[in-house]
Short mmCIF file of C-alpha atoms in Angstrom, two decimals:
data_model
loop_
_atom_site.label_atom_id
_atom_site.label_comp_id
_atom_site.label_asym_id
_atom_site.label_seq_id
_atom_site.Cartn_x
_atom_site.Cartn_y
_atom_site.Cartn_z
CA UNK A 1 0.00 0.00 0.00
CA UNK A 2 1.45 3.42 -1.18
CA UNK A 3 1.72 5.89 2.07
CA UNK A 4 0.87 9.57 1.09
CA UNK A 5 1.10 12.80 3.07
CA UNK A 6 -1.44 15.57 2.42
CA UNK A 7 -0.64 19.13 3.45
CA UNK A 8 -2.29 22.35 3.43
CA UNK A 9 -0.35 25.09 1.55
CA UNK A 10 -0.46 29.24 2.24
CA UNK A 11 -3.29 30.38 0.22
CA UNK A 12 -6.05 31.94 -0.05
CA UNK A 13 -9.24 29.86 0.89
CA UNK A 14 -11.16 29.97 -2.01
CA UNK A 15 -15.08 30.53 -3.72
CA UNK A 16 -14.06 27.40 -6.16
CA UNK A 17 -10.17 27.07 -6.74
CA UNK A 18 -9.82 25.28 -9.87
CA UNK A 19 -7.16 25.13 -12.94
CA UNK A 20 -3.86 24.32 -11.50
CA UNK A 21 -0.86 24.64 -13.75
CA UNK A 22 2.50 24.04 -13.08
CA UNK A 23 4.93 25.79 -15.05
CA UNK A 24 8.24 24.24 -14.67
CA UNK A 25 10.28 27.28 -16.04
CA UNK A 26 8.84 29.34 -13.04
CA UNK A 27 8.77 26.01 -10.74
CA UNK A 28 5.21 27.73 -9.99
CA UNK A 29 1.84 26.61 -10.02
CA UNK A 30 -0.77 28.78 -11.28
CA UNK A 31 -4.68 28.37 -10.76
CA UNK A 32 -7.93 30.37 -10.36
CA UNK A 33 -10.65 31.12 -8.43
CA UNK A 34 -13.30 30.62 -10.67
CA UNK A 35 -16.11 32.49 -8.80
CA UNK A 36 -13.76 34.48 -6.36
CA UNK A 37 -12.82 36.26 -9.88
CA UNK A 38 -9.00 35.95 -8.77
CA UNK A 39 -5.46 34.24 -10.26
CA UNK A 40 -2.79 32.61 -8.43
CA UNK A 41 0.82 31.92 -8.26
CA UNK A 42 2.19 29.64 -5.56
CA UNK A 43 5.73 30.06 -5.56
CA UNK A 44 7.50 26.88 -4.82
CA UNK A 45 10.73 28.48 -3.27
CA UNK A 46 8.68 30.92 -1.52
CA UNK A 47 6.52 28.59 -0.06
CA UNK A 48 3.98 31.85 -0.60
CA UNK A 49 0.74 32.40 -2.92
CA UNK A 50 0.54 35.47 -4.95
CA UNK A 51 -3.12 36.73 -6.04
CA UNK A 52 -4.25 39.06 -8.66
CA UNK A 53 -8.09 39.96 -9.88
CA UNK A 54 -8.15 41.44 -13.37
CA UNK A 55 -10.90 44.24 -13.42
CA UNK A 56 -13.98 43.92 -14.93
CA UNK A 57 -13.52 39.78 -15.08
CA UNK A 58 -15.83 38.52 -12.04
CA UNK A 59 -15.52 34.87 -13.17
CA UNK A 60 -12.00 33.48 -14.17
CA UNK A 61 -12.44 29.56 -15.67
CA UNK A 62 -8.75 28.91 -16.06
CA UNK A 63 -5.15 30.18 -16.22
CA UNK A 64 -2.58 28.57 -18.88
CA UNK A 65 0.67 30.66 -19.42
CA UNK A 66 1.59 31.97 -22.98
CA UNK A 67 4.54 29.97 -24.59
CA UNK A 68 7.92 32.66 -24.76
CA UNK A 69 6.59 35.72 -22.73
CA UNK A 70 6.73 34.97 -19.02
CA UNK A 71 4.30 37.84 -18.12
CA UNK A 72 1.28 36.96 -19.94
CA UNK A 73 -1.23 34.07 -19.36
CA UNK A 74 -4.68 33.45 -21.21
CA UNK A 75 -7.44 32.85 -18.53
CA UNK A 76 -11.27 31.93 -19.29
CA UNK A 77 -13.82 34.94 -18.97
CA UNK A 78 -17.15 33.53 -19.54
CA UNK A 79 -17.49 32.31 -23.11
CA UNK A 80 -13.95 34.18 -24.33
CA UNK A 81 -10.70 33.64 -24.35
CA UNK A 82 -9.12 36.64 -22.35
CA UNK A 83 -5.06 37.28 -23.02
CA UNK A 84 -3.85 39.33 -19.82
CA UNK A 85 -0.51 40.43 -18.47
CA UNK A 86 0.82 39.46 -15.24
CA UNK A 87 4.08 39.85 -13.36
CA UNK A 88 3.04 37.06 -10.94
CA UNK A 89 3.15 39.24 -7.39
CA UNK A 90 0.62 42.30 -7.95
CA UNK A 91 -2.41 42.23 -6.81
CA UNK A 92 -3.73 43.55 -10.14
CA UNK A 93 -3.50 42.10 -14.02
CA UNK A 94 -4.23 43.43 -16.80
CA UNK A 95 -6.37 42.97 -19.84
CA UNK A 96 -4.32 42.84 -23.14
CA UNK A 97 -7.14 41.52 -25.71
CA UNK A 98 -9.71 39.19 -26.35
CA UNK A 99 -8.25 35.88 -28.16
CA UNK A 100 -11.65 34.46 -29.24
CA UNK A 101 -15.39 33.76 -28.25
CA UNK A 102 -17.51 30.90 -28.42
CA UNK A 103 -21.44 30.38 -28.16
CA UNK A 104 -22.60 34.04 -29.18
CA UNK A 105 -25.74 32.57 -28.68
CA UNK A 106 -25.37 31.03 -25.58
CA UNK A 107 -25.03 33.88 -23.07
CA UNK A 108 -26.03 31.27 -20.34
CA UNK A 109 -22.67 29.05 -20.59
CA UNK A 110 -19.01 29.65 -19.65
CA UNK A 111 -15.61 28.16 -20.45
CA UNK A 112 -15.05 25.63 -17.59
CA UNK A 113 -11.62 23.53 -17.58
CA UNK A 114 -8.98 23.73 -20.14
CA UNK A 115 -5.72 22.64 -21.09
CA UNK A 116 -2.96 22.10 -23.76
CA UNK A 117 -1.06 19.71 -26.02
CA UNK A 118 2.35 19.12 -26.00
CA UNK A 119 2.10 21.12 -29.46
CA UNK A 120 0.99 24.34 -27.17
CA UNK A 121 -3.07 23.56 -28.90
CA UNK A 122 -6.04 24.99 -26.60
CA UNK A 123 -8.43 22.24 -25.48
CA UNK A 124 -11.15 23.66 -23.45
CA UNK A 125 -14.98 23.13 -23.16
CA UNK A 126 -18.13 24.91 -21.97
CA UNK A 127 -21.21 24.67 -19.31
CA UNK A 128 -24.37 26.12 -18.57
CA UNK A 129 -24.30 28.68 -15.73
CA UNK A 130 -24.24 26.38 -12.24
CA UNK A 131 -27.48 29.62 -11.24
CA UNK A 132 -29.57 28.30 -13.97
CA UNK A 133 -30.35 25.03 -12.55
CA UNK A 134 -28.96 21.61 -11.98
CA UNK A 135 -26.20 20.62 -14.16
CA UNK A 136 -28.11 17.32 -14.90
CA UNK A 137 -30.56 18.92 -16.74
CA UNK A 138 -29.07 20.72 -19.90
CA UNK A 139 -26.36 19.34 -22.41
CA UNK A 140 -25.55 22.52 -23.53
CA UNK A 141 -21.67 22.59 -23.74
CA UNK A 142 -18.88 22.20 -26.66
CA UNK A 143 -15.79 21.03 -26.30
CA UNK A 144 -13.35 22.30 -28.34
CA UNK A 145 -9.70 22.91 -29.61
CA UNK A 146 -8.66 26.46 -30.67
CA UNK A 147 -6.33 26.69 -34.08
CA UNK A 148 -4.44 30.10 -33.03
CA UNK A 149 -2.96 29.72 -37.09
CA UNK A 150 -6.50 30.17 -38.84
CA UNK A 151 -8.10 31.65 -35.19
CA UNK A 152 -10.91 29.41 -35.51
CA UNK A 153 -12.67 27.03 -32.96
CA UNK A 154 -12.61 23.34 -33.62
CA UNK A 155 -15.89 21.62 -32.24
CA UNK A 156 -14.70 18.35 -30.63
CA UNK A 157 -17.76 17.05 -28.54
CA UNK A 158 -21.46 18.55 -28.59
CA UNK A 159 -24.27 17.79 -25.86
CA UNK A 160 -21.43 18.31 -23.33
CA UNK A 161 -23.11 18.72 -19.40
CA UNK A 162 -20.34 19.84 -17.53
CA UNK A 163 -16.91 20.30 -19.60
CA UNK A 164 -14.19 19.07 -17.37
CA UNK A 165 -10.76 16.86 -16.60
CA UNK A 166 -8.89 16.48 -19.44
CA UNK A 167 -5.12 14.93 -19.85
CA UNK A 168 -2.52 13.08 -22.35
CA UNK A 169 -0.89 10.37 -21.72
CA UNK A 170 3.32 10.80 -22.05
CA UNK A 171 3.10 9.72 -25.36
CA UNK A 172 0.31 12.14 -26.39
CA UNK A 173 -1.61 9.71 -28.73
CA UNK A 174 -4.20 8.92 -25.73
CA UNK A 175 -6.56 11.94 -24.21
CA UNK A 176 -8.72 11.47 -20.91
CA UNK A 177 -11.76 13.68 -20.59
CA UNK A 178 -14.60 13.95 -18.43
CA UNK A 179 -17.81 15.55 -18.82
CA UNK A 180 -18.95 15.48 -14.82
CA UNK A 181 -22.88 15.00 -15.69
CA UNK A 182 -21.99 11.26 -17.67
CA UNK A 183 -20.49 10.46 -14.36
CA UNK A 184 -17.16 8.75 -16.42
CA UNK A 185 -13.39 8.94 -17.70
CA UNK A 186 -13.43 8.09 -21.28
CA UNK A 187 -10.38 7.55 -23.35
CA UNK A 188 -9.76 8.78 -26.82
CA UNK A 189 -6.72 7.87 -29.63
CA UNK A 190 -6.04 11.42 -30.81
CA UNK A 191 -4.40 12.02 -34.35
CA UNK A 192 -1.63 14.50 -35.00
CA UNK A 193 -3.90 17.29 -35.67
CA UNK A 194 -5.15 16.95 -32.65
CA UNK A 195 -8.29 15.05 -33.31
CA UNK A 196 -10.40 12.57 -31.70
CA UNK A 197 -11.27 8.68 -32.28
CA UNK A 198 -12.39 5.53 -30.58
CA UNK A 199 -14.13 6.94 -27.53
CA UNK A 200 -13.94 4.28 -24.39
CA UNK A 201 -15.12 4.68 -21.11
CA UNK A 202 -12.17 3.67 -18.72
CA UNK A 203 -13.86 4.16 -15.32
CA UNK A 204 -17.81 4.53 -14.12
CA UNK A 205 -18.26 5.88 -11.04
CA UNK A 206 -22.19 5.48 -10.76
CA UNK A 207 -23.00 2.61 -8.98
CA UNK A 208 -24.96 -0.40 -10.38
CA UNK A 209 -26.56 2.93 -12.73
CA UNK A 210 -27.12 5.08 -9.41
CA UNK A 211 -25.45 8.44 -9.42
CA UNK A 212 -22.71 8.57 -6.79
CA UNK A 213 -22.49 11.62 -3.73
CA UNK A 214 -19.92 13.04 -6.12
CA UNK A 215 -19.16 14.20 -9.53
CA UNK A 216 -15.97 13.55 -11.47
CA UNK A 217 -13.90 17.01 -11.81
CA UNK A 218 -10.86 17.63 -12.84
CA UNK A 219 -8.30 15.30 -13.98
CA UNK A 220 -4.18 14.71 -14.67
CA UNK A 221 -1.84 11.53 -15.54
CA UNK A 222 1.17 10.32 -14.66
CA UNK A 223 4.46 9.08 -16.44
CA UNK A 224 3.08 5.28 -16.12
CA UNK A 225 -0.40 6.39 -17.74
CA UNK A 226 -2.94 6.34 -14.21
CA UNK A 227 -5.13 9.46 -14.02
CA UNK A 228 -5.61 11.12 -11.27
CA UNK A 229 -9.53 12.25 -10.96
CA UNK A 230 -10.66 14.95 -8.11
CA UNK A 231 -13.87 14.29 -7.32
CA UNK A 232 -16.64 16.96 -6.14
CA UNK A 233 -18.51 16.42 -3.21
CA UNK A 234 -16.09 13.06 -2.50
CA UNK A 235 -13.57 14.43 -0.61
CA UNK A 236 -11.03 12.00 -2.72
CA UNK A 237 -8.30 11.77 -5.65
CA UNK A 238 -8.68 8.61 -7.05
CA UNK A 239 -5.86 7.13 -9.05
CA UNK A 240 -6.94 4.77 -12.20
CA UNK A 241 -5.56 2.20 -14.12
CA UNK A 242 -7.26 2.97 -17.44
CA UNK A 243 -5.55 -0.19 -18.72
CA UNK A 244 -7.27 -2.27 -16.12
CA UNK A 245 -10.54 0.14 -15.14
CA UNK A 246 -9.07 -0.19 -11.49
CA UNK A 247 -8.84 1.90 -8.56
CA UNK A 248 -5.31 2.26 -7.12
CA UNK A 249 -5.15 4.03 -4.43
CA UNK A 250 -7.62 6.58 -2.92
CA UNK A 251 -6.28 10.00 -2.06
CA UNK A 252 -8.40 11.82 1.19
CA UNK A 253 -8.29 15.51 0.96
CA UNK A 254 -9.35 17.01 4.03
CA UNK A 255 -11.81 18.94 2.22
CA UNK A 256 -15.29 17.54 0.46
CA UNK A 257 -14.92 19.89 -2.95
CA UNK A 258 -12.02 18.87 -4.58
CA UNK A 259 -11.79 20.22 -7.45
CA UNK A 260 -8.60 19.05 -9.45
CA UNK A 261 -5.27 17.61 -9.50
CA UNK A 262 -1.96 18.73 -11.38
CA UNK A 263 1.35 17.52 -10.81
CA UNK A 264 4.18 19.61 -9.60
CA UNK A 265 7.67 20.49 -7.65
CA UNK A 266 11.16 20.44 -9.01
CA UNK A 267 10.85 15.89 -9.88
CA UNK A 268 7.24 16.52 -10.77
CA UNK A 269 6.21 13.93 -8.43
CA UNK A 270 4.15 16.18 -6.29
CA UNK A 271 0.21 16.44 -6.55
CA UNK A 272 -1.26 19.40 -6.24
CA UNK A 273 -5.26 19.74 -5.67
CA UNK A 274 -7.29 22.55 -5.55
CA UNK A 275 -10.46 22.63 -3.85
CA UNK A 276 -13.74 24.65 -2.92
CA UNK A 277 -15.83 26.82 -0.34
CA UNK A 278 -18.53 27.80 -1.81
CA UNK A 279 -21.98 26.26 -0.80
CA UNK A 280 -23.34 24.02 -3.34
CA UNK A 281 -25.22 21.28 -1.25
CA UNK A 282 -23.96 22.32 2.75
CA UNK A 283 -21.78 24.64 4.19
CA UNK A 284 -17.85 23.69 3.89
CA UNK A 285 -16.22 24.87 6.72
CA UNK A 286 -11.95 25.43 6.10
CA UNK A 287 -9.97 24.25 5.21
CA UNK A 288 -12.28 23.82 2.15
CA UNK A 289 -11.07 26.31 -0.59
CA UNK A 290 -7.54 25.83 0.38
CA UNK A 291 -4.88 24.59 -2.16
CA UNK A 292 -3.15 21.26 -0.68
CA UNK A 293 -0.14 19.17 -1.60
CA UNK A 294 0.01 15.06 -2.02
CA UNK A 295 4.00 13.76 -1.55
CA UNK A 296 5.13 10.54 -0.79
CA UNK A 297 2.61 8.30 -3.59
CA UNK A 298 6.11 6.97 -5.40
CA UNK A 299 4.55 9.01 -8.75
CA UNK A 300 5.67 10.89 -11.26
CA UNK A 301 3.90 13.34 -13.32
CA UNK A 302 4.29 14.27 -17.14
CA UNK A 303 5.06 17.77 -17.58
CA UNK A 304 2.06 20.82 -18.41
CA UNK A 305 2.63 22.68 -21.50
CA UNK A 306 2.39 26.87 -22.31
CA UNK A 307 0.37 27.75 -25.20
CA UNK A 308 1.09 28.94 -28.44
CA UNK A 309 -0.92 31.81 -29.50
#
């Protein structure tokens, strides 16, 4: 049985910390606050979290730093893509201009989790509004991947509930995603251009068809090819064997939000998992919101990548 140590880091307790990044040029890992309307930098040296709110951006969806140019970052703001600039320790960024938009006719839904390729591509999907009712009942998300060459959106999935977790293996010819309202992982071969095939459910987490206490959230992978799933409202990382469908090893985050996972630290075998504080169901008393550390699982992680705009 792997032995794990979870620890609290400084930081800010927060609305609904999602998006972690680690950027190992900066050995720091960046993530949001989607509805506290913030970005952060946890400084590994430091040992410190830096926060910044961009004005006029309420809602922040993610944070993935631009490829070359260690000051700017794109971040989600509602149903755009949002370039902004960022030294990493004021308390203030700034807007620099609007990459692209989705949905124009959707004013209801917002960019939820996103990622890259190793190629530097933008995968990222959508979701209705969490105000307008229970995620079960509307598919309205996208998923997509953004060509920054012709500036176009690629539609990759349609009918999507709740846009979510999404990794590559080390390889980069297998993608994990989860949409949180089909309750699943599934597995997809991806093509060089980035596109998708063969879609397999690796893991089910309902429970002979019964939905579970908890919704899948967000999602990384390791060098070996387990995924890492956060789970909301289940207190727990799970680790998967997509090659078997089994459960490795249950991670217990002292906190029942958990909201995703991202490797990290100078060997990249550190988790990091971001969690939340806002009430959804009950009231989550701290350390919920905080951002926390996993050491000590004997795992490595495969590295995060900038994008290329």
């Amino acid at each position: 049985m792997t032995s794990y140590k979870v620890e609290q880091l400084p930081s800010p307790l927060n609305v609904l910390g999602e998006g972690p990044h680690w950027c190992i040029q900066r050995q720091s890992l960046y993530y949001n606050d989607i509805y506290g309307g913030t970005i952060h930098r946890y400084d590994y040296a430091e040992n410190k979290t830096y926060t910044a709110s961009v004005d006029g951006y309420p809602v922040i969806s993610f944070i993935i730093p631009v490829k070359n140019n260690p000051t700017r970052f794109i971040i989600g703001t509602g149903r755009k893509i949002t370039l902004v600039e960022w030294d990493g320790k004021a308390s203030k960024a700034s807007f620099v201009e609007t990459v692209g938009e989705v949905e124009f006719d959707l004013l209801d839904n917002r960019f939820n989790d996103a990622k890259t390729d190793s190629k530097g591509r933008f995968y990222g999907g959508t979701m209705r509004l969490e105000e307008k009712g229970d995620i079960f009942e509307a598919r309205l998300g996208t998923f997509y991947r953004y060509d920054a060459k012709s500036k176009n959106f690629v539609v990759l999935k349609e009918k999507i509930g709740v846009s979510n977790g999404l990794c590559w293996n080390k390889e980069g010819n297998l993608f994990y995603y989860i949409d949180s309202c089909d309750l699943d992982v599934k597995e997809y071969h991806v093509d060089a251009e980035g596109n998708l095939s063969k879609e397999r459910v690796v893991y089910d987490f309902s429970f002979n068809g019964e939905r579970p206490p908890f919704v899948p959230d967000g999602m990384t992978i390791d060098q070996a090819g387990c995924i890492y799933v956060a789970t909301f409202g289940g207190s727990t990382v799970y680790k998967i064997d997509p090659s078997t469908g089994k459960v490795v090893l249950e991670i217990k985050i002292p906190a029942e939000q958990v909201t995703s996972v991202a490797f990290g630290g100078p060997q990249l075998d550190e988790l990091f998992v971001t969690t939340a504080a806002k009430e959804f169901k009950s009231p989550q008393p701290p350390p919920a919101g905080a951002l926390f550390r996993v050491t000590g699982m004997g795992a490595v992680g495969t590295p995060m990548y900038d994008v290329e705009l």
